[in-house]
PDB file of C-alpha atoms in Angstrom:
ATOM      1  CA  UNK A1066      -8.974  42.951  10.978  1.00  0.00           C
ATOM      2  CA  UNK A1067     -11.647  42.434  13.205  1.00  0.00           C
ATOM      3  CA  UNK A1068     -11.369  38.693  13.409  1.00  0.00           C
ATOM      4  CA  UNK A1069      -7.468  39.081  14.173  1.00  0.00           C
ATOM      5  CA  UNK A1070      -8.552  41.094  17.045  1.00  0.00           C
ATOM      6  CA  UNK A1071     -11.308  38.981  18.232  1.00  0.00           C
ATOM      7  CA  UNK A1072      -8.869  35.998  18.326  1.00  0.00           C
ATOM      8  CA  UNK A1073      -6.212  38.440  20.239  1.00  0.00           C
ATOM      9  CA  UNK A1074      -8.751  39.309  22.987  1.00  0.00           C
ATOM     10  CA  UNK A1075     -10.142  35.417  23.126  1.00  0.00           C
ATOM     11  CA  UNK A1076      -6.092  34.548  23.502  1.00  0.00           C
ATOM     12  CA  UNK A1077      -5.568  37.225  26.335  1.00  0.00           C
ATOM     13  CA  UNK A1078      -8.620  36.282  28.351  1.00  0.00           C
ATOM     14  CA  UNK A1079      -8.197  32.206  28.072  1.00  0.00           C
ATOM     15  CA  UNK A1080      -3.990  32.566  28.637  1.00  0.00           C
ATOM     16  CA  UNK A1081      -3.094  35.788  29.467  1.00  0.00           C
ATOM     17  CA  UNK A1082      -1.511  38.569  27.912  1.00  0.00           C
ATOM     18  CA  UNK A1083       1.924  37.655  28.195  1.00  0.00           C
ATOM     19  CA  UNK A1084       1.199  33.732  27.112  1.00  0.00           C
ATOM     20  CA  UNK A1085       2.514  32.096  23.623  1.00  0.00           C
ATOM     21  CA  UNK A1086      -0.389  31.909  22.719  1.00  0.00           C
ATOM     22  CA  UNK A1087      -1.791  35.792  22.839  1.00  0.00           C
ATOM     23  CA  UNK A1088       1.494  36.688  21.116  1.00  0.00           C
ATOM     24  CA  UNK A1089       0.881  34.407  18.260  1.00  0.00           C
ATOM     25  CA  UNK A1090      -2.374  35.949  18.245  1.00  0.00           C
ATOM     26  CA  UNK A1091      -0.929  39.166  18.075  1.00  0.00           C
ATOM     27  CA  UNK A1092       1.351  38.583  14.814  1.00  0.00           C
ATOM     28  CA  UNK A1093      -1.732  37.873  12.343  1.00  0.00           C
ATOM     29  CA  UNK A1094      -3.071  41.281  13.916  1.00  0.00           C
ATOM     30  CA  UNK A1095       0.253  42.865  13.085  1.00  0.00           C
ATOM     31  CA  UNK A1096       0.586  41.957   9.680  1.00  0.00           C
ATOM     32  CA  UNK A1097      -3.033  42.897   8.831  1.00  0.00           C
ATOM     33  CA  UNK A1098      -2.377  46.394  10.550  1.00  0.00           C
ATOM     34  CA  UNK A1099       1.027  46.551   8.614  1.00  0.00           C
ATOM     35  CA  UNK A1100      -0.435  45.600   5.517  1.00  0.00           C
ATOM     36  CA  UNK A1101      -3.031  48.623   6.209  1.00  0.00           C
ATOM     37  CA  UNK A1102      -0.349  51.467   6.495  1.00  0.00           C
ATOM     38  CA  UNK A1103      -1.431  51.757  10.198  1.00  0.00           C
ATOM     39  CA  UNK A1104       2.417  51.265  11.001  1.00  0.00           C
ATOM     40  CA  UNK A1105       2.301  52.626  14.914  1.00  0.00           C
ATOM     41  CA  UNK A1106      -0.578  50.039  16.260  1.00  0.00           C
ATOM     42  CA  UNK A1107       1.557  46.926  14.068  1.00  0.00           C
ATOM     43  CA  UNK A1108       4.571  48.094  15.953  1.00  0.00           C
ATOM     44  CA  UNK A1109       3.565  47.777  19.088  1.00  0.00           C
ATOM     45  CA  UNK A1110       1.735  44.885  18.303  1.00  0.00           C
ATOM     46  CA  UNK A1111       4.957  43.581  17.194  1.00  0.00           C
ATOM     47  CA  UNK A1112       6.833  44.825  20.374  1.00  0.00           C
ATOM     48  CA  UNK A1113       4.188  43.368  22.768  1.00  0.00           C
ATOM     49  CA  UNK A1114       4.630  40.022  20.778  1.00  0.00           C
ATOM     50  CA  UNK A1115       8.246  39.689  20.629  1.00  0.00           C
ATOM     51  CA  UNK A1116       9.690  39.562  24.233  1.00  0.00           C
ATOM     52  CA  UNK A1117       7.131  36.833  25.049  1.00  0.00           C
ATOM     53  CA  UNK A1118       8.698  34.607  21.959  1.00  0.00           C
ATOM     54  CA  UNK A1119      12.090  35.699  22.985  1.00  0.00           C
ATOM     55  CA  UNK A1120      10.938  34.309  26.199  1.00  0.00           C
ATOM     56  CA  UNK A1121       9.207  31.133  25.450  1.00  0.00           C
ATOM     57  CA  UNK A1122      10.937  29.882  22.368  1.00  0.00           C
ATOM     58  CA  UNK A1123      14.480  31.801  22.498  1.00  0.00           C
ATOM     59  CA  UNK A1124      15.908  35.120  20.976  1.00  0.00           C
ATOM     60  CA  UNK A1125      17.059  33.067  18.321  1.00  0.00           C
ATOM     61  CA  UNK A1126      14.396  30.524  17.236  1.00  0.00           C
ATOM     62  CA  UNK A1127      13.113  30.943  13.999  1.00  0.00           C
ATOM     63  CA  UNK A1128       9.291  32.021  15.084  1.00  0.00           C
ATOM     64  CA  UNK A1129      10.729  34.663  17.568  1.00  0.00           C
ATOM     65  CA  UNK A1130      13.353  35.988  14.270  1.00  0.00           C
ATOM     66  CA  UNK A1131      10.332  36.401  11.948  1.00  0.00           C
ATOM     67  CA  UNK A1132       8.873  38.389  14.396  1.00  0.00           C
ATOM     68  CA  UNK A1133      12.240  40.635  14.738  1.00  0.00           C
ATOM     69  CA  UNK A1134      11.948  40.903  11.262  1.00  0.00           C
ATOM     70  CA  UNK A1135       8.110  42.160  10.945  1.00  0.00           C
ATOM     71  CA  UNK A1136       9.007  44.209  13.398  1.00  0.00           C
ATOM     72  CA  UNK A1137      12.024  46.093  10.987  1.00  0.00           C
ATOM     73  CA  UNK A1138       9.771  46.014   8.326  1.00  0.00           C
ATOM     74  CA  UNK A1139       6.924  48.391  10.061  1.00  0.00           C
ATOM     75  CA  UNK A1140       9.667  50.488  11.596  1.00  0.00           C
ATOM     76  CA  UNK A1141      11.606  50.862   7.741  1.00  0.00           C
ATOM     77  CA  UNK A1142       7.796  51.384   6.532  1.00  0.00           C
ATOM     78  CA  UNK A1143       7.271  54.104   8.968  1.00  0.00           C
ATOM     79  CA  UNK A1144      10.871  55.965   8.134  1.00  0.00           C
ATOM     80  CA  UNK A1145      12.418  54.752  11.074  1.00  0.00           C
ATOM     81  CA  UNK A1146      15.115  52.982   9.066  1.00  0.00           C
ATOM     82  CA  UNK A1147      18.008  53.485  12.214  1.00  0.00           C
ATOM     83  CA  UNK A1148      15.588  51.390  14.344  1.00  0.00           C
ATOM     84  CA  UNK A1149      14.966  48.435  11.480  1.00  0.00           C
ATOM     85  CA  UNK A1150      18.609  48.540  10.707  1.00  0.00           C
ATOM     86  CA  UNK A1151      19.552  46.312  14.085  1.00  0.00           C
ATOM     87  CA  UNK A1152      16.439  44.189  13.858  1.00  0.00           C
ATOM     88  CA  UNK A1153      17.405  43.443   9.947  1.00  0.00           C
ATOM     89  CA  UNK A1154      20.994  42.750  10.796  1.00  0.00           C
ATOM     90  CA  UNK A1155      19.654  40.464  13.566  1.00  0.00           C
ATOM     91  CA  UNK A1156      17.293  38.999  11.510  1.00  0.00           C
ATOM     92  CA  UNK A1157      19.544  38.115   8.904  1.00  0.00           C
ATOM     93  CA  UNK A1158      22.561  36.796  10.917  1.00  0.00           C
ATOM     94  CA  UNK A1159      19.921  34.468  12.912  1.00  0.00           C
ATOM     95  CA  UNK A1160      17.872  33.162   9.773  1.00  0.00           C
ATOM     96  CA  UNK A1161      21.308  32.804   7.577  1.00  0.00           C
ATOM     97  CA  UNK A1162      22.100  30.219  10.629  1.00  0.00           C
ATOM     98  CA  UNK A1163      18.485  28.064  10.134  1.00  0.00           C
ATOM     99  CA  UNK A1164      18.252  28.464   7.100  1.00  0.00           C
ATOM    100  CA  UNK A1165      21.679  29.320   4.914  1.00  0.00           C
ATOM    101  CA  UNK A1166      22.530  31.755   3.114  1.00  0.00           C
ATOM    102  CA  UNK A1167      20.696  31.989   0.040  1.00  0.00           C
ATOM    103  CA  UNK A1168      16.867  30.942   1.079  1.00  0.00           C
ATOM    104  CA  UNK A1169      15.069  33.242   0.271  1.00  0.00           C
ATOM    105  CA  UNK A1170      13.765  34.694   3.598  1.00  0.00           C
ATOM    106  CA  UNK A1171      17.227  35.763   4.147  1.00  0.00           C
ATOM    107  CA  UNK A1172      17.878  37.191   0.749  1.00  0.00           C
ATOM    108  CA  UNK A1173      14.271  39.257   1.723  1.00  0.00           C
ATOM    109  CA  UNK A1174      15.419  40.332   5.091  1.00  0.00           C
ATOM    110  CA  UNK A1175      19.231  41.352   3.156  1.00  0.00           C
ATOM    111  CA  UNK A1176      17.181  43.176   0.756  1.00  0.00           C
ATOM    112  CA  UNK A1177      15.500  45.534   3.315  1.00  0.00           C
ATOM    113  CA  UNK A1178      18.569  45.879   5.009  1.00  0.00           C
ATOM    114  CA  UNK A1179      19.924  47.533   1.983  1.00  0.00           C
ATOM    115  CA  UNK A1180      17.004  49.790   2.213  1.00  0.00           C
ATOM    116  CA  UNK A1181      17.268  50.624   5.662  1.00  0.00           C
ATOM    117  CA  UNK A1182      21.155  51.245   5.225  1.00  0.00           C
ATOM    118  CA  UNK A1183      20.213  53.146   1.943  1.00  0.00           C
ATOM    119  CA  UNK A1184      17.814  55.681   3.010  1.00  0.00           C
ATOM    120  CA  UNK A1185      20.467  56.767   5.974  1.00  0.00           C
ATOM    121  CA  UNK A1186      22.886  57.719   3.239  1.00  0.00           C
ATOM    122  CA  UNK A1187      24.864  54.744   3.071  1.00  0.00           C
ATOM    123  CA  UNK A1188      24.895  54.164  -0.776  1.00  0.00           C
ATOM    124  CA  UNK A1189      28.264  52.151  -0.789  1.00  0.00           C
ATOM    125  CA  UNK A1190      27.174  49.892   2.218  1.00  0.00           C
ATOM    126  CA  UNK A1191      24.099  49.375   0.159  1.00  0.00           C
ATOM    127  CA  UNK A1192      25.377  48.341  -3.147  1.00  0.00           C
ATOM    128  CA  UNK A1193      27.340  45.927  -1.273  1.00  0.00           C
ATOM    129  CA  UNK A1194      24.284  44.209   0.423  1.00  0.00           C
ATOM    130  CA  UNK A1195      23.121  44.039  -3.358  1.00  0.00           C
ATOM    131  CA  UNK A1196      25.832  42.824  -4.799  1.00  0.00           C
ATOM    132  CA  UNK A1197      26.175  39.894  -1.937  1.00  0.00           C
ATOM    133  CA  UNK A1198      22.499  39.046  -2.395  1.00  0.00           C
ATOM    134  CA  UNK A1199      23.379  39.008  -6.574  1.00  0.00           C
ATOM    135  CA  UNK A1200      26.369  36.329  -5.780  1.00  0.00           C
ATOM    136  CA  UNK A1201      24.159  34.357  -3.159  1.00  0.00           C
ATOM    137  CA  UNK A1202      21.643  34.199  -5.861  1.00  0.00           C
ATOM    138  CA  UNK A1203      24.403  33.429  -8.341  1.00  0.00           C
ATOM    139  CA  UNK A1204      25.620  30.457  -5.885  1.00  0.00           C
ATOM    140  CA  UNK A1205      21.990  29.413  -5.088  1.00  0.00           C
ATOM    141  CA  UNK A1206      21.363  28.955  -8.831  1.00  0.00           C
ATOM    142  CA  UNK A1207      23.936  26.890  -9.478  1.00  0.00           C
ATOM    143  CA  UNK A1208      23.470  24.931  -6.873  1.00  0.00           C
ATOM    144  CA  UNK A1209      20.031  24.512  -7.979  1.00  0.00           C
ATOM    145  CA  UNK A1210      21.628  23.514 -11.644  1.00  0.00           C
ATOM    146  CA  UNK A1211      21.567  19.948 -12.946  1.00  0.00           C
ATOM    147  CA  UNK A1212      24.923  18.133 -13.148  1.00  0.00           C
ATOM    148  CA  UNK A1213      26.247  18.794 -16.320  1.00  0.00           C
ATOM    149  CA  UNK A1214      26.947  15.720 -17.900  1.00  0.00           C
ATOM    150  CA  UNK A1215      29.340  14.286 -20.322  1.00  0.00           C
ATOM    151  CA  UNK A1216      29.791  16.044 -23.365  1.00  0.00           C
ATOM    152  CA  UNK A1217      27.960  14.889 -26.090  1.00  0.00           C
ATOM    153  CA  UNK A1218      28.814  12.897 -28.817  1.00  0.00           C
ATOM    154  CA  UNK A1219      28.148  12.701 -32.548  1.00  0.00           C
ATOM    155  CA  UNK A1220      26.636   9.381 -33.439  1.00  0.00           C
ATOM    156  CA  UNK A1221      28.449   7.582 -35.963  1.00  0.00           C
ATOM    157  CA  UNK A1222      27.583   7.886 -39.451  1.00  0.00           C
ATOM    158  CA  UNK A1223      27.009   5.368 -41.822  1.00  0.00           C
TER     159      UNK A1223
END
């Protein structure tokens, strides 16, 4: 923790705060503060962080969408599941672009979202998220299959 904040404060005082470069700085931080169940000093690490990516690199590249979704996860960690909910769903619908359906960041960032929507009451809408990620890991096996090949043939007896 203390190196992640030593390379924050050497990023903020070479570039500035609001520079790539601090907010990269700022997502190690996150996680580690994440990671240690203090969920209010990740978020607004995460929230400091994210309108400089959305800035620099676009509110739909894939560094500034992991960020949206570290950001859901410390809100859905912290019981804020209303807040995570649009940040999953954004997420999801960006990464599914990049990446397709079934990689399995996406299939991750589904799965919280049917958290999120769970633990607001929304049972129904959750076992559907479940069930899609079952048939996009159905379709992702398969794909994922070897080409079945001819059938095989008894070899002829003598």
């Amino acid at each position: 923790r203390v190196a992640a904040r030593q390379a924050v404060e050497l990023a903020e005082a070479t570039s500035g705060k609001d520079h790539i470069r601090a907010a990269r700085a700022r997502v190690p931080l996150a996680v580690v503060l994440r990671r240690a169940g203090r969920h209010a000093e990740a978020e607004a690490a995460y929230r400091e962080s994210l309108p400089v990516f959305e800035k620099a690199l676009g509110p739909s590249s894939a560094p500034t969408l992991v960020v949206v979704l570290g950001l859901a996860q410390v809100l859905l960690a912290a019981g804020k599941c209303g807040d995570a909910e649009p940040l999953l769903r954004r997420a999801v619908a960006g990464l599914e672009g990049d990446l397709g359906g079934s990689h399995a960041k996406v299939l991750a960032a589904l799965g919280l979202l049917g958290q999120a929507v769970r633990r607001q009451g929304r049972a129904d809408e959750a076992a559907q998220i479940a069930a899609d990620i079952d048939a996009r890991n159905g379709a992702a096996a398969q794909a994922d299959a070897p080409p079945a090949g001819p059938p095989a043939t008894a070899a002829p007896s003598s």
